Short mmCIF file of C-alpha atoms and ligand atoms in Angstrom, two decimals:
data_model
loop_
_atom_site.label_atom_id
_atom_site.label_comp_id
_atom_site.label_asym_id
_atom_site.label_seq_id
_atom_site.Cartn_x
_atom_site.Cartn_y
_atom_site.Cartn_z
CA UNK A 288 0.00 0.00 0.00
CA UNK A 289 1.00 3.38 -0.69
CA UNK A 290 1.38 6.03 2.19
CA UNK A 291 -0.09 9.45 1.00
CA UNK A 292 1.44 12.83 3.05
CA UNK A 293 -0.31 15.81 3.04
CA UNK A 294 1.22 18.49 4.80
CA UNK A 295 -1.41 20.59 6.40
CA UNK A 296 -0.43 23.88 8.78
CA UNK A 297 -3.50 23.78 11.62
CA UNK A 298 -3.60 27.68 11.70
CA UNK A 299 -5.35 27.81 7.77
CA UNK A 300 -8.52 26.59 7.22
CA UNK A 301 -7.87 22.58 6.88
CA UNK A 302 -11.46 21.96 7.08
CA UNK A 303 -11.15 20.14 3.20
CA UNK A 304 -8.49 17.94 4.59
CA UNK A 305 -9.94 17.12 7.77
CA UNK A 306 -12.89 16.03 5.78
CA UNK A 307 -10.55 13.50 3.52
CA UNK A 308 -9.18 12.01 6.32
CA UNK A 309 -12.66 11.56 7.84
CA UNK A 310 -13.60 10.02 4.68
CA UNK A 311 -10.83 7.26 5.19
CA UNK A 312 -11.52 6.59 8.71
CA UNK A 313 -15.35 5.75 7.85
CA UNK A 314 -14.51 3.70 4.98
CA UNK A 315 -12.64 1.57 7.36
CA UNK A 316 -9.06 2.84 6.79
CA UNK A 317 -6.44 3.66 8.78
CA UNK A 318 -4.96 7.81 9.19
CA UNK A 319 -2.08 9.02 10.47
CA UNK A 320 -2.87 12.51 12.75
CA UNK A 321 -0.60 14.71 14.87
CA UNK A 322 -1.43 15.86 18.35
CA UNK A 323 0.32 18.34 20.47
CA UNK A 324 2.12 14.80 22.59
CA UNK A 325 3.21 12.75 19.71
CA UNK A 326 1.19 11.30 16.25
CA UNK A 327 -1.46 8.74 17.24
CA UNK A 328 -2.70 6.03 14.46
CA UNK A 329 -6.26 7.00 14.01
CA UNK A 330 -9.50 4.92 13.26
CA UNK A 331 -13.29 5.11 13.90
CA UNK A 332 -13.54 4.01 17.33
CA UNK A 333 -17.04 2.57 16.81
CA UNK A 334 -15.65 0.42 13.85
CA UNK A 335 -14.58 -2.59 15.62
CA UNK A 336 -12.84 -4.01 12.14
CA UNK A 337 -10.77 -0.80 11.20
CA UNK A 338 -9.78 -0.58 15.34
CA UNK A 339 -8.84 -4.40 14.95
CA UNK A 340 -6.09 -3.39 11.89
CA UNK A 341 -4.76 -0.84 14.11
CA UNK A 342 -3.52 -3.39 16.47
CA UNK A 343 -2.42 -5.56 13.70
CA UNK A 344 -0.77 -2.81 11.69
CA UNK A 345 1.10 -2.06 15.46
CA UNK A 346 1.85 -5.42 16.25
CA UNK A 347 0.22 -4.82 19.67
CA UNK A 348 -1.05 -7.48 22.25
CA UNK A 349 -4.82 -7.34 22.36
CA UNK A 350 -4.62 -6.46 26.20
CA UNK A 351 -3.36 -3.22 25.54
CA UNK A 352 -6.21 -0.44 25.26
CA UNK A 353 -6.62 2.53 23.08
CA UNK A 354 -7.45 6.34 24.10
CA UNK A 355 -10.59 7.70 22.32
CA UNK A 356 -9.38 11.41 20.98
CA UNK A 357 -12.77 13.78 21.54
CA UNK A 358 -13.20 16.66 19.18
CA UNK A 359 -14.81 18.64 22.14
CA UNK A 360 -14.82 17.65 25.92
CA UNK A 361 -18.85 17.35 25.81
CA UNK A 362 -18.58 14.54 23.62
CA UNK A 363 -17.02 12.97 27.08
CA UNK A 364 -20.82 11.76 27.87
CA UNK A 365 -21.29 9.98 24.02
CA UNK A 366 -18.21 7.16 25.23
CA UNK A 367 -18.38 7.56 29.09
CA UNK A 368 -20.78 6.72 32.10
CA UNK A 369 -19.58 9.69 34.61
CA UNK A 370 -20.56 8.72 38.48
CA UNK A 371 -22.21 11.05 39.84
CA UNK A 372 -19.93 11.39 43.26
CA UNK A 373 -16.39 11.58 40.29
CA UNK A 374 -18.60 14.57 37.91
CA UNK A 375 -17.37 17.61 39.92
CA UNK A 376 -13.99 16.09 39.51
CA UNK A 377 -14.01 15.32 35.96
CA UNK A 378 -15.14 18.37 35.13
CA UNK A 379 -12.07 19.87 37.49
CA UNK A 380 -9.71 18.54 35.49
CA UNK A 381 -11.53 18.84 31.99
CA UNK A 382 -11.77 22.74 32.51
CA UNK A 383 -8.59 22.76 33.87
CA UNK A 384 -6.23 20.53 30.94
CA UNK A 385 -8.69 20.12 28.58
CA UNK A 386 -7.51 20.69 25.58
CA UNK A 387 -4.58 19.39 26.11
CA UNK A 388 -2.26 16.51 26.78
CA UNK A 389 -4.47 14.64 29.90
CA UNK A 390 -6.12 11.03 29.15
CA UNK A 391 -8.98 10.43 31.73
CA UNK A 392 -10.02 6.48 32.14
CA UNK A 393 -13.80 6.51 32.91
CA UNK A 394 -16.46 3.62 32.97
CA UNK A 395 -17.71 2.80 29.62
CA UNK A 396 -20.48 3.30 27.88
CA UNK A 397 -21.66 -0.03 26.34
CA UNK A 398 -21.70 2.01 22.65
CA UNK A 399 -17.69 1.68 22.45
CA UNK A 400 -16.36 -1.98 20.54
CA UNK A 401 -14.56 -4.23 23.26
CA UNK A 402 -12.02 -4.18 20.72
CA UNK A 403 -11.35 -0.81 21.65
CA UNK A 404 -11.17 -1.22 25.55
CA UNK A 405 -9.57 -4.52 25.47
CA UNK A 406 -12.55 -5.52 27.23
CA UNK A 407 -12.13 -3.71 29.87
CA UNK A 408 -15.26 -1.26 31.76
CA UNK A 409 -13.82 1.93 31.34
CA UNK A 410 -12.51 3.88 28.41
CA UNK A 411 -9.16 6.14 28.09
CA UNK A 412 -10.61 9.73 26.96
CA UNK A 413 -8.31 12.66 25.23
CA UNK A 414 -9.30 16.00 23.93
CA UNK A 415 -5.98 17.00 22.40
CA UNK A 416 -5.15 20.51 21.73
CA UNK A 417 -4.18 19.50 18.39
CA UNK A 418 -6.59 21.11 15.92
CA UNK A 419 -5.81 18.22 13.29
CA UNK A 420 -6.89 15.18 15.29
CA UNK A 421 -10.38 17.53 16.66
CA UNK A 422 -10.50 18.38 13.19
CA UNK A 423 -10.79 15.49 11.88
CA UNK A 424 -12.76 14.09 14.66
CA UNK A 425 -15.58 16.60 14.24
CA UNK A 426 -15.92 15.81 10.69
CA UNK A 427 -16.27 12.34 11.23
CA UNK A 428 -18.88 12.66 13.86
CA UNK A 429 -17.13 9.87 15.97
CA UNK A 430 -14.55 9.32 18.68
CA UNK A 431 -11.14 8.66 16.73
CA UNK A 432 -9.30 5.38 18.47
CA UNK A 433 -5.62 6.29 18.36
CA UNK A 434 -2.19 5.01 20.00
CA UNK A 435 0.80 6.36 18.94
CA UNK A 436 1.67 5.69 15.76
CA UNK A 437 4.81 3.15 15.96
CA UNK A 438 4.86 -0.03 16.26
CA UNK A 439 4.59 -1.56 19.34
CA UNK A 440 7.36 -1.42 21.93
CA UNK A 441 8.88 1.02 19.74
CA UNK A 442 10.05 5.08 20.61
CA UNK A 443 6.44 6.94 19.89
CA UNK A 444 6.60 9.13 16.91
CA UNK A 445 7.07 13.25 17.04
CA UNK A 446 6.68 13.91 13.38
CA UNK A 447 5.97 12.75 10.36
CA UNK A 448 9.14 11.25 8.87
CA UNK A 449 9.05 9.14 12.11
CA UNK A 450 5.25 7.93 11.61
CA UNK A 451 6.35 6.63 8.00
CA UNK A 452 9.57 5.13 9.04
CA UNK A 453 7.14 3.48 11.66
CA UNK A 454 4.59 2.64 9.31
CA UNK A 455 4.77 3.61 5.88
CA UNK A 456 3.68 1.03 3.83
CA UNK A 457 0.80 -0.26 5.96
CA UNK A 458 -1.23 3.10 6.31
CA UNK A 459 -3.13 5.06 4.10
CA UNK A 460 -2.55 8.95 4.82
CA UNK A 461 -0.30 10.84 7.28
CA UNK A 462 -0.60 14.32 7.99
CA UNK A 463 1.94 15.89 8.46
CA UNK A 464 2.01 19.07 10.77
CA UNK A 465 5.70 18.95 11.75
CA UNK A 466 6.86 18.16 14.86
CA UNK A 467 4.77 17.63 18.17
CA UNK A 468 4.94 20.77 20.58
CA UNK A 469 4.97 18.28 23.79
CA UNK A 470 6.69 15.14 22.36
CA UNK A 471 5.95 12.76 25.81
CA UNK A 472 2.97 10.98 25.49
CA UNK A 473 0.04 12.37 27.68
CA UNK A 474 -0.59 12.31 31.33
CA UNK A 475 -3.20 9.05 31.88
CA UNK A 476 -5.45 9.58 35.16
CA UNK A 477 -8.02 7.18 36.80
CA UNK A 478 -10.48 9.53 38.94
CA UNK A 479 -11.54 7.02 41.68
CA UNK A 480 -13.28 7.31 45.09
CA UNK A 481 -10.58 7.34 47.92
CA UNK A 482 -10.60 5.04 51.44
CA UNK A 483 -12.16 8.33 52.50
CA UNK A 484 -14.42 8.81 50.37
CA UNK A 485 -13.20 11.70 48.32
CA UNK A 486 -12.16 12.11 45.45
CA UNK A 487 -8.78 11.23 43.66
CA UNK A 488 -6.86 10.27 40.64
CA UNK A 489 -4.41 7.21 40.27
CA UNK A 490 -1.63 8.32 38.15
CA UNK A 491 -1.61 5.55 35.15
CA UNK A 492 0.91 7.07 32.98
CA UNK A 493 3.15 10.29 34.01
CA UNK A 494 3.16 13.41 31.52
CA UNK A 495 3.07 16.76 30.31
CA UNK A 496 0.50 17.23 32.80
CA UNK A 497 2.57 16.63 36.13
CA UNK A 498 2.18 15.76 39.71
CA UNK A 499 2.80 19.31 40.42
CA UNK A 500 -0.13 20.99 38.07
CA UNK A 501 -2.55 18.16 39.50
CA UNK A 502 -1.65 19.35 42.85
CA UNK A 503 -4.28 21.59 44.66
CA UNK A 504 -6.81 19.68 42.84
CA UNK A 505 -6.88 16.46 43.67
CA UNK A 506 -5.33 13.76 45.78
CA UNK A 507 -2.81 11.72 43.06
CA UNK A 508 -1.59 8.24 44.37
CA UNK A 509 0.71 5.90 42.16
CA UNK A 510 -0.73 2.66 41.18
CA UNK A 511 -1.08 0.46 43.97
CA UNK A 512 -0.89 2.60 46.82
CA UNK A 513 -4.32 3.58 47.09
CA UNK A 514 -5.36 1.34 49.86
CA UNK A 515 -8.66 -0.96 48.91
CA UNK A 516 -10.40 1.64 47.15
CA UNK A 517 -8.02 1.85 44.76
CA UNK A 518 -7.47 -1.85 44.94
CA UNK A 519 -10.61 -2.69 43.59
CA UNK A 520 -10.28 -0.83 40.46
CA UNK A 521 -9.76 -2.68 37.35
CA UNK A 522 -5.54 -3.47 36.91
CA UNK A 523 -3.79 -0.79 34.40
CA UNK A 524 -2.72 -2.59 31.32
CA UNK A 525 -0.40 -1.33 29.46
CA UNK A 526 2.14 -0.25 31.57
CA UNK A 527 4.54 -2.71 30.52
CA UNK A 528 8.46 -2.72 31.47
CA UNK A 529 9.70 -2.58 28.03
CA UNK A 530 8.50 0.05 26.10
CA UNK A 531 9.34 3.35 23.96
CA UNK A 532 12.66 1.05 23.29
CA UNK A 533 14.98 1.73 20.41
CA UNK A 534 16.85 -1.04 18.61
CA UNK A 535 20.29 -0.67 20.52
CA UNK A 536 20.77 -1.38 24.08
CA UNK A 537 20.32 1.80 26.25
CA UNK A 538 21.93 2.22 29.62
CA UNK A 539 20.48 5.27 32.40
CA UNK A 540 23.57 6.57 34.06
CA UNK A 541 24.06 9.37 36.73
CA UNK A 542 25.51 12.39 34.95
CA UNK A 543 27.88 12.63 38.22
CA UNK A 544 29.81 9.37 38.65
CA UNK A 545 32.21 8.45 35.65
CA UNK A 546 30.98 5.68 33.26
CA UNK A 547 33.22 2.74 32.62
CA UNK A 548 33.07 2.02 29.08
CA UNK A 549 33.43 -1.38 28.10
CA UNK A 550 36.76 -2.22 25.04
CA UNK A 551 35.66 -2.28 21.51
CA UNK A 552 32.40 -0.78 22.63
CA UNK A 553 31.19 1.94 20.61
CA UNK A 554 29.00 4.65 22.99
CA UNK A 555 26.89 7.25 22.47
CA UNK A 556 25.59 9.87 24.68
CA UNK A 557 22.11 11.75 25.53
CA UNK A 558 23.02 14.55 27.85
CA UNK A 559 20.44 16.64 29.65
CA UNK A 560 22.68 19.85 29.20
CA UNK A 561 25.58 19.18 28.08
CA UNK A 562 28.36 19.93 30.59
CA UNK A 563 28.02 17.20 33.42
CA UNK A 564 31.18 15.03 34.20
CA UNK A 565 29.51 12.09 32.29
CA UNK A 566 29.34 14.37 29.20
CA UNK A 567 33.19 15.48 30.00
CA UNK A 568 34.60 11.67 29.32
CA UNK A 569 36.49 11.24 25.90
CA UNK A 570 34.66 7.83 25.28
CA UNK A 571 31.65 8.78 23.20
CA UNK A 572 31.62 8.38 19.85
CA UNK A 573 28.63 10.48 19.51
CA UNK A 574 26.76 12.89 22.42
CA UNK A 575 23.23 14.98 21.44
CA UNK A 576 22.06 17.30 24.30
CA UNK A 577 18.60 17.44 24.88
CA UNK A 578 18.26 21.22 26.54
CA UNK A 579 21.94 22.57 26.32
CA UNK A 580 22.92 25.70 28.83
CA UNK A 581 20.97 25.82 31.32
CA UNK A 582 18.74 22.64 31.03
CA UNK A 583 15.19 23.42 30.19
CA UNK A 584 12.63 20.41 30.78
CA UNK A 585 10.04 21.22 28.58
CA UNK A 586 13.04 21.83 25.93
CA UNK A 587 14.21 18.19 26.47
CA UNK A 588 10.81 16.63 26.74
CA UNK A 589 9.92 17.90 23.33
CA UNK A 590 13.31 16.76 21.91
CA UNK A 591 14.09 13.14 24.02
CA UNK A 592 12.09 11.00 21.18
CA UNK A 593 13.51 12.61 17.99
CA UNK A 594 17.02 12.03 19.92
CA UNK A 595 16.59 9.12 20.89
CA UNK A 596 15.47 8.21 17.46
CA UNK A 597 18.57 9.66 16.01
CA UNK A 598 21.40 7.69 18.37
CA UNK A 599 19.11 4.70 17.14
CA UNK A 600 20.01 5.53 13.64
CA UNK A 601 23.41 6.74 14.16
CA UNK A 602 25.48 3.82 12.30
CA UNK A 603 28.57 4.52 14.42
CA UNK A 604 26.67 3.97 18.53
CA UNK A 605 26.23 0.53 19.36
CA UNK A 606 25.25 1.27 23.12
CA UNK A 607 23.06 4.46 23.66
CA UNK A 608 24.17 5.86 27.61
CA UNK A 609 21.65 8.39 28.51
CA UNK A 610 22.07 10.44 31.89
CA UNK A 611 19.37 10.60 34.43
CA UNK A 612 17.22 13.60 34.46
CA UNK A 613 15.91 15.72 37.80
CA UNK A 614 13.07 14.21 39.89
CA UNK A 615 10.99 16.97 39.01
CA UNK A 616 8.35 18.28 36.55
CA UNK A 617 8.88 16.63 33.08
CA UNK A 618 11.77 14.60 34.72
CA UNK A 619 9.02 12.09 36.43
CA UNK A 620 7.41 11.10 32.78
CA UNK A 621 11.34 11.37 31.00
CA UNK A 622 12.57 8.86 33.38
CA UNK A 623 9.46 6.65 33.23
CA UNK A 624 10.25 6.47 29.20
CA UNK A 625 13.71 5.92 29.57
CA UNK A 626 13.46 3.82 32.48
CA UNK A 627 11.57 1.35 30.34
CA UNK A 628 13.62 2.47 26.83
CA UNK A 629 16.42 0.55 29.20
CA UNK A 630 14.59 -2.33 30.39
CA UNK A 631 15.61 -5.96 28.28
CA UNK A 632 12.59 -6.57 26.05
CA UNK A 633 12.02 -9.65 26.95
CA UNK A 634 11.99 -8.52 30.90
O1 TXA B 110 -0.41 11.28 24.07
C1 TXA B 110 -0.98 10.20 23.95
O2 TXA B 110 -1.62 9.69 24.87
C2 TXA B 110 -0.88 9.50 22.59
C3 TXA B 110 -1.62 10.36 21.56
C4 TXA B 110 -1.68 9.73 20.21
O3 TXA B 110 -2.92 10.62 22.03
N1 TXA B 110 -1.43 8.20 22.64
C5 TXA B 110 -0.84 7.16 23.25
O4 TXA B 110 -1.52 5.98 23.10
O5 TXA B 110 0.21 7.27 23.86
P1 TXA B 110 -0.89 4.56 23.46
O6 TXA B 110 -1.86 3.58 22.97
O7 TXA B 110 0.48 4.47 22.93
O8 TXA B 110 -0.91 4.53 25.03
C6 TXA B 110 -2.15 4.51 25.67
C7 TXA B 110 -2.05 3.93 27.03
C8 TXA B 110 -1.71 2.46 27.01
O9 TXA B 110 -0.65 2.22 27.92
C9 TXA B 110 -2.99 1.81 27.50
O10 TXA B 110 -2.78 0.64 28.22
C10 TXA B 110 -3.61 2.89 28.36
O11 TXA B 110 -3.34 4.05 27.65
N2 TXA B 110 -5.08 2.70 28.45
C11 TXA B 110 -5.96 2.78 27.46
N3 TXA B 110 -7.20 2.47 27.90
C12 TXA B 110 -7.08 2.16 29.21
C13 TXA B 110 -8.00 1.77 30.23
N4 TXA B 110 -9.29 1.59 29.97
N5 TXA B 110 -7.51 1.56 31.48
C14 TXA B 110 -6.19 1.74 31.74
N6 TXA B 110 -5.28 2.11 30.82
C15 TXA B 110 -5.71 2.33 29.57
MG1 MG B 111 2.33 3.97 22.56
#
């Protein structure tokens, strides 16, 4: 099959494209769209068959869920059953990151394929900021079912080149809007009803949206420490160890103690800002900074993907090293991707 492109800039009026794209998705096929975190593989999320070809175009395990992208938070009700006592909160957190890169898993509506949920009784929900994927979604009058587009296991994709590199071939369109303005994939949040009866959020997935912003509005425990309220929640899928992985081994290293490279190993290294000891060793064939000076997180969220893409691809690294970044802000959801990028994938 051949991959079309059609480079699109969100700010003109798209509206013919959108409606091309829509076309696709409710003719069963399978669409390429940018969001503000990275590009998600899109089809009709009440199609069951085209949602089915998005895991097999992926390669992903069948217990691994989908987010439904909404082209306007009030569409929330068409895919999800709100509970009463979790509505103020929902609607909290939709005023407050909504658009934007926040994933809410709710109880399903019966309307939405299993295929989609993996079964499951609740639904991942995302109103991007991204006027391409809301776009789209509005013309086709239907949630759009999209992971990111890479196959699975895989780094997600932040622009185009990287979707067809991940997939060209096996889709039908891509549009192409340049590169994502997050580039980490979006905060995932379970509201739930606390041991105390309040209400909270378990913290699926970290993100753009971090533990920081979500404080002052609600209670945020990690998975598994939310005593039995929590506990009877449905498990998380998808969290697994080995994920957002390139090709080559990578190894997480403390930018302050030295690295002992191994003979006839060729290195390369990802350096928050460039001038830590690690970075100062002679042994790297190849270093890319991800916020050089004075270390900006947002600066090396947006970049850690294409970089990490780019050591992949690097002919001359055999052995990506990437230093650890600050337990703060972005650093929480940077780590949790390259904490996995280094786990074995057969961990
Ligand atoms: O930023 C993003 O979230 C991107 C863009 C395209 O929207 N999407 C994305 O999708 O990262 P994906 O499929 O790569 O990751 C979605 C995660 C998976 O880990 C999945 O297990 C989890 O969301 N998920 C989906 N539905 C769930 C549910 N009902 N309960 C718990 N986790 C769920
Ligand atoms: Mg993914």
């Amino acid at each position: 099959m051949e991959t079309r492109v059609i480079e699109i800039d969100p700010l003109d009026d798209c509206r013919r494209v959108y409606r091309e794209a829509a076309d696709l998705l409710a003719a069963g096929e399978l669409v390429a769209i940018p969001t503000e975190t990275v590009y998600g593989l899109g089809a009709d999320a009440f199609n069951a068959d085209a949602v089915a070809r998005v895991f097999a175009v992926k390669e992903r395990p069948s217990f691994d869920p989908l987010i439904c992208h909404l082209s306007n938070a009030r569409a929330l009700k068409d895919i999800a059953d709100v509970p009463e006592a979790l509505q103020p909160l929902v609607d909290k957190l939709a005023k407050e990151f909504w658009p934007g890169p926040m994933t809410l898993v709710l109880p399903r509506r019966a309307c939405v394929p299993d295929v989609v949920t993996s079964g499951l009784p609740t639904v991942a929900c995302r109103v991007t900021s991204h006027e391409a994927m809301r776009g789209v979604a509005r013309a086709l009058g239907h949630p759009i079912a999209a992971p990111s587009a890479n196959r699975f296991g895989n780094i997600s994709p932040t622009s185009a080149g990287a979707v067809l590199k991940e997939l060209g071939g096996s889709i039908s369109l891509v549009l192409d809007a340049g590169a994502c303005s997050e580039g980490l994939e979006s905060t995932i949040l379970q509201p739930f009803i606390d041991e105390k009866g309040k209400p909270a959020v378990r913290l699926l997935r970290e993100g753009p949206v971090t533990r920081e912003k979500l404080r002052g509005i609600c209670r945020v425990v990690k998975p598994g420490k939310g005593g039995e309220a929590e506990a009877s929640l449905p498990n998380a899928p998808g969290q697994i160890k080995s994920h957002y992985a390139p090709g080559k081994p990578l190894l997480l290293h403390d930018p302050r103690t030295p690295f002992e490279p191994q003979e006839g190993v060729a290195y390369g290294l990802i350096s928050y800002k460039g001038d830590s000891p690690l970075a100062e060793q002679d042994c790297w064939v190849e270093t890319m900074t991800l916020s050089p000076g004075s270390g900006r997180l947002v600066e090396a969220a947006v970049r850690l993907f294409a970089v990490m893409r780019a050591m992949d691809e690097n002919e001359e690294v055999q052995v990506i090293v990437a230093e650890e970044l600050p337990k703060m802000g972005l650093g929480y959801a940077m780590m949790d991707r390259l904490t996995r990028a280094s786990a074995r994938r057969d961990d």
